[in-house]
PDB file of C-alpha atoms in Angstrom:
ATOM      1  CA  MET X 157      24.570 -44.091   8.047  1.00 80.00           C
ATOM      2  CA  LYS X 158      26.911 -44.844  10.944  1.00 94.00           C
ATOM      3  CA  ASN X 159      26.009 -47.578  13.399  1.00 96.00           C
ATOM      4  CA  PRO X 160      25.150 -46.678  16.993  1.00 98.00           C
ATOM      5  CA  LEU X 161      28.150 -47.106  19.289  1.00 98.00           C
ATOM      6  CA  VAL X 162      28.183 -48.663  22.746  1.00 98.00           C
ATOM      7  CA  LEU X 163      31.275 -47.928  24.863  1.00 98.00           C
ATOM      8  CA  VAL X 164      31.948 -50.262  27.810  1.00 98.00           C
ATOM      9  CA  HIS X 165      34.123 -48.957  30.659  1.00 98.00           C
ATOM     10  CA  GLY X 166      36.657 -50.750  32.825  1.00 98.00           C
ATOM     11  CA  LEU X 167      37.477 -51.405  36.459  1.00 98.00           C
ATOM     12  CA  ASP X 168      36.435 -48.732  38.974  1.00 98.00           C
ATOM     13  CA  ASP X 169      35.030 -46.588  36.151  1.00 98.00           C
ATOM     14  CA  THR X 170      31.622 -45.393  34.986  1.00 98.00           C
ATOM     15  CA  GLY X 171      30.300 -44.359  31.591  1.00 98.00           C
ATOM     16  CA  ARG X 172      31.745 -40.896  32.299  1.00 98.00           C
ATOM     17  CA  LYS X 173      35.161 -42.387  31.528  1.00 98.00           C
ATOM     18  CA  PHE X 174      34.282 -41.829  27.880  1.00 98.00           C
ATOM     19  CA  ASP X 175      33.319 -38.148  28.018  1.00 98.00           C
ATOM     20  CA  THR X 176      36.296 -37.124  25.865  1.00 98.00           C
ATOM     21  CA  LEU X 177      35.949 -40.056  23.464  1.00 98.00           C
ATOM     22  CA  ALA X 178      32.164 -39.686  23.104  1.00 98.00           C
ATOM     23  CA  HIS X 179      32.515 -35.972  22.339  1.00 98.00           C
ATOM     24  CA  TYR X 180      35.213 -36.748  19.764  1.00 98.00           C
ATOM     25  CA  LEU X 181      33.140 -39.446  18.061  1.00 98.00           C
ATOM     26  CA  LYS X 182      30.049 -37.242  17.914  1.00 97.00           C
ATOM     27  CA  HIS X 183      32.188 -34.514  16.334  1.00 97.00           C
ATOM     28  CA  GLU X 184      33.349 -37.126  13.792  1.00 97.00           C
ATOM     29  CA  GLY X 185      29.762 -37.878  12.770  1.00 97.00           C
ATOM     30  CA  TRP X 186      28.397 -40.582  15.063  1.00 97.00           C
ATOM     31  CA  GLN X 187      24.991 -39.433  16.261  1.00 94.00           C
ATOM     32  CA  SER X 188      24.279 -42.252  18.715  1.00 97.00           C
ATOM     33  CA  VAL X 189      27.001 -42.936  21.290  1.00 98.00           C
ATOM     34  CA  TYR X 190      25.934 -44.840  24.398  1.00 98.00           C
ATOM     35  CA  CYS X 191      28.080 -45.037  27.534  1.00 98.00           C
ATOM     36  CA  PRO X 192      26.373 -47.337  30.056  1.00 98.00           C
ATOM     37  CA  THR X 193      27.553 -47.570  33.646  1.00 98.00           C
ATOM     38  CA  LEU X 194      27.819 -51.198  34.746  1.00 98.00           C
ATOM     39  CA  ALA X 195      27.807 -51.685  38.510  1.00 98.00           C
ATOM     40  CA  PRO X 196      29.514 -52.521  40.659  1.00 98.00           C
ATOM     41  CA  SER X 197      32.599 -51.915  38.547  1.00 98.00           C
ATOM     42  CA  ASN X 198      35.116 -52.651  41.298  1.00 98.00           C
ATOM     43  CA  GLY X 199      35.389 -56.370  40.579  1.00 98.00           C
ATOM     44  CA  ASP X 200      32.970 -57.436  43.323  1.00 98.00           C
ATOM     45  CA  VAL X 201      30.813 -59.364  40.842  1.00 98.00           C
ATOM     46  CA  PRO X 202      31.847 -61.762  38.066  1.00 98.00           C
ATOM     47  CA  LEU X 203      32.261 -60.257  34.615  1.00 98.00           C
ATOM     48  CA  GLU X 204      29.436 -62.461  33.317  1.00 98.00           C
ATOM     49  CA  GLN X 205      27.056 -60.506  35.569  1.00 98.00           C
ATOM     50  CA  LEU X 206      28.202 -57.173  34.123  1.00 98.00           C
ATOM     51  CA  ALA X 207      27.819 -58.609  30.618  1.00 98.00           C
ATOM     52  CA  GLN X 208      24.207 -59.497  31.460  1.00 98.00           C
ATOM     53  CA  GLN X 209      23.680 -55.851  32.457  1.00 98.00           C
ATOM     54  CA  LEU X 210      25.061 -54.900  29.054  1.00 98.00           C
ATOM     55  CA  VAL X 211      22.474 -57.156  27.360  1.00 97.00           C
ATOM     56  CA  VAL X 212      19.647 -55.420  29.237  1.00 97.00           C
ATOM     57  CA  TYR X 213      21.061 -51.965  28.480  1.00 98.00           C
ATOM     58  CA  VAL X 214      21.463 -52.666  24.763  1.00 97.00           C
ATOM     59  CA  ASP X 215      18.006 -54.219  24.412  1.00 96.00           C
ATOM     60  CA  THR X 216      16.436 -51.305  26.309  1.00 96.00           C
ATOM     61  CA  HIS X 217      18.214 -48.479  24.482  1.00 97.00           C
ATOM     62  CA  LEU X 218      18.725 -49.915  20.993  1.00 96.00           C
ATOM     63  CA  GLY X 219      15.982 -52.519  20.746  1.00 89.00           C
ATOM     64  CA  ALA X 220      16.399 -56.236  20.159  1.00 85.00           C
ATOM     65  CA  ASP X 221      17.456 -56.141  16.498  1.00 88.00           C
ATOM     66  CA  GLN X 222      19.446 -52.935  15.866  1.00 93.00           C
ATOM     67  CA  PRO X 223      22.991 -53.691  14.644  1.00 95.00           C
ATOM     68  CA  PHE X 224      25.638 -51.675  16.477  1.00 98.00           C
ATOM     69  CA  ASP X 225      29.366 -51.368  17.094  1.00 98.00           C
ATOM     70  CA  LEU X 226      30.965 -51.902  20.482  1.00 98.00           C
ATOM     71  CA  LEU X 227      34.113 -50.644  22.189  1.00 98.00           C
ATOM     72  CA  GLY X 228      35.436 -52.280  25.326  1.00 98.00           C
ATOM     73  CA  PHE X 229      38.129 -50.529  27.339  1.00 98.00           C
ATOM     74  CA  SER X 230      40.264 -52.550  29.766  1.00 98.00           C
ATOM     75  CA  MET X 231      37.919 -54.802  31.804  1.00 98.00           C
ATOM     76  CA  GLY X 232      35.161 -53.564  29.490  1.00 98.00           C
ATOM     77  CA  GLY X 233      36.929 -55.360  26.651  1.00 98.00           C
ATOM     78  CA  MET X 234      36.473 -58.654  28.457  1.00 98.00           C
ATOM     79  CA  ILE X 235      32.829 -57.834  29.227  1.00 98.00           C
ATOM     80  CA  GLY X 236      32.366 -56.965  25.556  1.00 98.00           C
ATOM     81  CA  ARG X 237      34.001 -60.193  24.430  1.00 98.00           C
ATOM     82  CA  TYR X 238      31.780 -62.221  26.757  1.00 98.00           C
ATOM     83  CA  TYR X 239      28.736 -60.442  25.342  1.00 98.00           C
ATOM     84  CA  VAL X 240      29.850 -61.189  21.784  1.00 97.00           C
ATOM     85  CA  GLN X 241      31.112 -64.729  22.321  1.00 97.00           C
ATOM     86  CA  ARG X 242      28.595 -66.054  24.868  1.00 97.00           C
ATOM     87  CA  LEU X 243      25.466 -63.876  24.917  1.00 97.00           C
ATOM     88  CA  GLY X 244      24.517 -63.603  21.253  1.00 94.00           C
ATOM     89  CA  GLY X 245      26.421 -60.453  20.366  1.00 95.00           C
ATOM     90  CA  LEU X 246      27.792 -62.075  17.210  1.00 93.00           C
ATOM     91  CA  ARG X 247      24.319 -61.634  15.691  1.00 93.00           C
ATOM     92  CA  ARG X 248      24.309 -57.866  16.264  1.00 94.00           C
ATOM     93  CA  ILE X 249      27.836 -56.491  16.527  1.00 96.00           C
ATOM     94  CA  GLN X 250      29.421 -55.411  13.256  1.00 96.00           C
ATOM     95  CA  ARG X 251      32.631 -53.854  14.623  1.00 98.00           C
ATOM     96  CA  LEU X 252      34.301 -54.726  17.921  1.00 98.00           C
ATOM     97  CA  VAL X 253      37.022 -52.351  19.112  1.00 98.00           C
ATOM     98  CA  LEU X 254      39.062 -53.595  22.084  1.00 98.00           C
ATOM     99  CA  VAL X 255      41.234 -50.994  23.810  1.00 98.00           C
ATOM    100  CA  SER X 256      43.888 -52.054  26.347  1.00 98.00           C
ATOM    101  CA  ALA X 257      41.976 -55.178  27.373  1.00 98.00           C
ATOM    102  CA  PRO X 258      43.714 -58.031  29.254  1.00 98.00           C
ATOM    103  CA  HIS X 259      43.032 -60.819  26.743  1.00 98.00           C
ATOM    104  CA  ARG X 260      45.625 -63.057  28.354  1.00 98.00           C
ATOM    105  CA  GLY X 261      45.275 -61.524  31.805  1.00 98.00           C
ATOM    106  CA  THR X 262      47.187 -58.981  33.828  1.00 98.00           C
ATOM    107  CA  TRP X 263      49.400 -59.403  36.863  1.00 97.00           C
ATOM    108  CA  MET X 264      47.454 -56.493  38.368  1.00 96.00           C
ATOM    109  CA  GLY X 265      44.599 -58.981  38.803  1.00 97.00           C
ATOM    110  CA  TYR X 266      46.509 -60.318  41.803  1.00 97.00           C
ATOM    111  CA  GLY X 267      46.087 -56.971  43.569  1.00 96.00           C
ATOM    112  CA  ARG X 268      42.505 -57.848  44.575  1.00 96.00           C
ATOM    113  CA  SER X 269      40.829 -61.131  45.419  1.00 97.00           C
ATOM    114  CA  ASN X 270      37.268 -60.267  44.390  1.00 98.00           C
ATOM    115  CA  PRO X 271      35.644 -62.319  41.591  1.00 98.00           C
ATOM    116  CA  GLY X 272      35.994 -59.884  38.669  1.00 98.00           C
ATOM    117  CA  CYS X 273      39.672 -59.241  39.349  1.00 98.00           C
ATOM    118  CA  VAL X 274      40.427 -62.948  39.769  1.00 98.00           C
ATOM    119  CA  GLN X 275      38.895 -63.474  36.315  1.00 98.00           C
ATOM    120  CA  MET X 276      41.452 -61.069  34.826  1.00 98.00           C
ATOM    121  CA  ARG X 277      44.461 -62.950  36.181  1.00 98.00           C
ATOM    122  CA  PRO X 278      46.620 -64.816  33.660  1.00 98.00           C
ATOM    123  CA  GLN X 279      45.306 -68.325  32.947  1.00 97.00           C
ATOM    124  CA  SER X 280      41.993 -67.721  34.763  1.00 98.00           C
ATOM    125  CA  ALA X 281      39.177 -70.108  33.865  1.00 98.00           C
ATOM    126  CA  PHE X 282      37.202 -67.130  32.481  1.00 98.00           C
ATOM    127  CA  LEU X 283      39.980 -66.120  30.066  1.00 98.00           C
ATOM    128  CA  GLN X 284      40.736 -69.680  29.037  1.00 98.00           C
ATOM    129  CA  ASP X 285      37.067 -70.185  28.186  1.00 97.00           C
ATOM    130  CA  LEU X 286      36.912 -67.064  26.006  1.00 97.00           C
ATOM    131  CA  ASN X 287      40.254 -67.715  24.346  1.00 97.00           C
ATOM    132  CA  GLN X 288      39.476 -71.317  23.414  1.00 96.00           C
ATOM    133  CA  ASP X 289      37.194 -70.061  20.634  1.00 92.00           C
ATOM    134  CA  LEU X 290      38.880 -66.751  19.969  1.00 93.00           C
ATOM    135  CA  TYR X 291      38.465 -67.201  16.240  1.00 90.00           C
ATOM    136  CA  SER X 292      34.678 -66.897  16.488  1.00 92.00           C
ATOM    137  CA  LEU X 293      35.464 -63.171  16.641  1.00 94.00           C
ATOM    138  CA  LYS X 294      36.450 -63.316  12.970  1.00 90.00           C
ATOM    139  CA  GLU X 295      32.721 -63.048  12.258  1.00 91.00           C
ATOM    140  CA  VAL X 296      32.865 -59.373  13.275  1.00 94.00           C
ATOM    141  CA  GLY X 297      35.296 -56.626  12.318  1.00 93.00           C
ATOM    142  CA  VAL X 298      37.769 -56.712  15.224  1.00 97.00           C
ATOM    143  CA  SER X 299      40.285 -53.984  16.007  1.00 97.00           C
ATOM    144  CA  CYS X 300      42.676 -54.230  18.934  1.00 97.00           C
ATOM    145  CA  ILE X 301      44.275 -50.981  20.129  1.00 98.00           C
ATOM    146  CA  TRP X 302      46.934 -51.034  22.832  1.00 98.00           C
ATOM    147  CA  THR X 303      50.029 -49.313  24.168  1.00 97.00           C
ATOM    148  CA  PRO X 304      53.353 -50.987  24.983  1.00 97.00           C
ATOM    149  CA  TYR X 305      53.669 -48.544  27.911  1.00 96.00           C
ATOM    150  CA  ASP X 306      50.624 -49.852  29.784  1.00 96.00           C
ATOM    151  CA  LEU X 307      51.260 -50.312  33.506  1.00 94.00           C
ATOM    152  CA  MET X 308      47.807 -51.742  34.283  1.00 96.00           C
ATOM    153  CA  ILE X 309      47.871 -54.540  31.731  1.00 97.00           C
ATOM    154  CA  LEU X 310      51.021 -56.477  32.627  1.00 97.00           C
ATOM    155  CA  PRO X 311      52.548 -57.623  30.438  1.00 97.00           C
ATOM    156  CA  ALA X 312      51.282 -54.945  28.040  1.00 97.00           C
ATOM    157  CA  THR X 313      51.386 -57.460  25.179  1.00 97.00           C
ATOM    158  CA  SER X 314      48.402 -59.184  26.816  1.00 97.00           C
ATOM    159  CA  SER X 315      46.333 -56.421  25.179  1.00 97.00           C
ATOM    160  CA  ASP X 316      47.342 -57.646  21.724  1.00 97.00           C
ATOM    161  CA  LEU X 317      44.524 -60.012  20.796  1.00 95.00           C
ATOM    162  CA  GLY X 318      46.528 -61.511  17.935  1.00 94.00           C
ATOM    163  CA  LEU X 319      43.485 -61.219  15.685  1.00 93.00           C
ATOM    164  CA  GLY X 320      41.973 -58.574  13.421  1.00 95.00           C
ATOM    165  CA  ASP X 321      43.517 -55.126  13.057  1.00 96.00           C
ATOM    166  CA  ARG X 322      46.264 -54.663  15.655  1.00 96.00           C
ATOM    167  CA  ILE X 323      47.181 -51.061  16.386  1.00 97.00           C
ATOM    168  CA  THR X 324      49.710 -49.716  18.880  1.00 97.00           C
ATOM    169  CA  VAL X 325      49.401 -46.175  20.218  1.00 96.00           C
ATOM    170  CA  PRO X 326      52.187 -44.354  22.109  1.00 94.00           C
ATOM    171  CA  ALA X 327      49.992 -43.410  25.093  1.00 95.00           C
ATOM    172  CA  LEU X 328      52.068 -43.370  28.275  1.00 94.00           C
ATOM    173  CA  THR X 329      49.223 -44.331  30.622  1.00 95.00           C
ATOM    174  CA  HIS X 330      46.409 -46.876  30.704  1.00 97.00           C
ATOM    175  CA  PRO X 331      43.647 -44.240  31.200  1.00 96.00           C
ATOM    176  CA  GLY X 332      45.192 -42.201  28.388  1.00 95.00           C
ATOM    177  CA  MET X 333      44.083 -44.828  25.896  1.00 97.00           C
ATOM    178  CA  VAL X 334      40.626 -43.271  25.753  1.00 98.00           C
ATOM    179  CA  LYS X 335      41.966 -39.682  25.647  1.00 96.00           C
ATOM    180  CA  HIS X 336      45.264 -39.662  23.695  1.00 96.00           C
ATOM    181  CA  PRO X 337      44.773 -37.943  20.295  1.00 97.00           C
ATOM    182  CA  LYS X 338      46.319 -40.857  18.377  1.00 97.00           C
ATOM    183  CA  SER X 339      44.118 -43.311  20.229  1.00 97.00           C
ATOM    184  CA  LEU X 340      40.982 -41.268  19.532  1.00 98.00           C
ATOM    185  CA  ALA X 341      41.884 -41.175  15.838  1.00 98.00           C
ATOM    186  CA  ALA X 342      42.611 -44.922  15.776  1.00 98.00           C
ATOM    187  CA  ILE X 343      39.253 -45.666  17.417  1.00 98.00           C
ATOM    188  CA  ALA X 344      37.388 -43.523  14.883  1.00 98.00           C
ATOM    189  CA  ARG X 345      39.206 -45.277  12.019  1.00 97.00           C
ATOM    190  CA  ALA X 346      38.330 -48.671  13.479  1.00 97.00           C
ATOM    191  CA  PHE X 347      34.665 -47.730  13.669  1.00 98.00           C
ATOM    192  CA  SER X 348      34.823 -46.473  10.071  1.00 96.00           C
ATOM    193  CA  LYS X 349      36.253 -49.709   8.685  1.00 93.00           C
ATOM    194  CA  PRO X 350      34.100 -51.228   5.925  1.00 91.00           C
ATOM    195  CA  ILE X 351      32.319 -54.445   6.862  1.00 83.00           C
ATOM    196  CA  ASP X 352      33.183 -57.420   4.652  1.00 71.00           C
TER     197      ASP X 352
END
């Protein structure tokens, strides 16, 4: 029996961002794929607030005890990490798949001055807090999928968590990371990984 999947979108996106990926995963045998829309997704609220929305969504749709697997794309990876590392997700998440997430920040965070974007700047207090106990993530099966050609996560190597399975995909665009055939296959493999 495959775990339910929760897919968390990034900046300026909605759950519809995952239409291609959700269809692919359902075709691969996952019956329950959830794609919440966290709002506002434009960076106007701190990422902690979006992570709290994720808590409510998960508890409402999956119940308080159901184990599940989570994917975070881009900003959604940081929301997912906050959920896992600060809001009790370690008790429920079995596999955490992080796709093109700015673990050490992105220079693109300087393009806007709203709270969520400031939190994704290199050396932000938010990122330093999460990264100080990065190794707590070893309690779940972590996979980090990224592309060296990413022009949203600058430098692109910021998407390499340095922990768990580290997979590079030759997608030429940031949005392509949830549509590129090799990325879709890598995500499905990550969600199929046996739990220790």
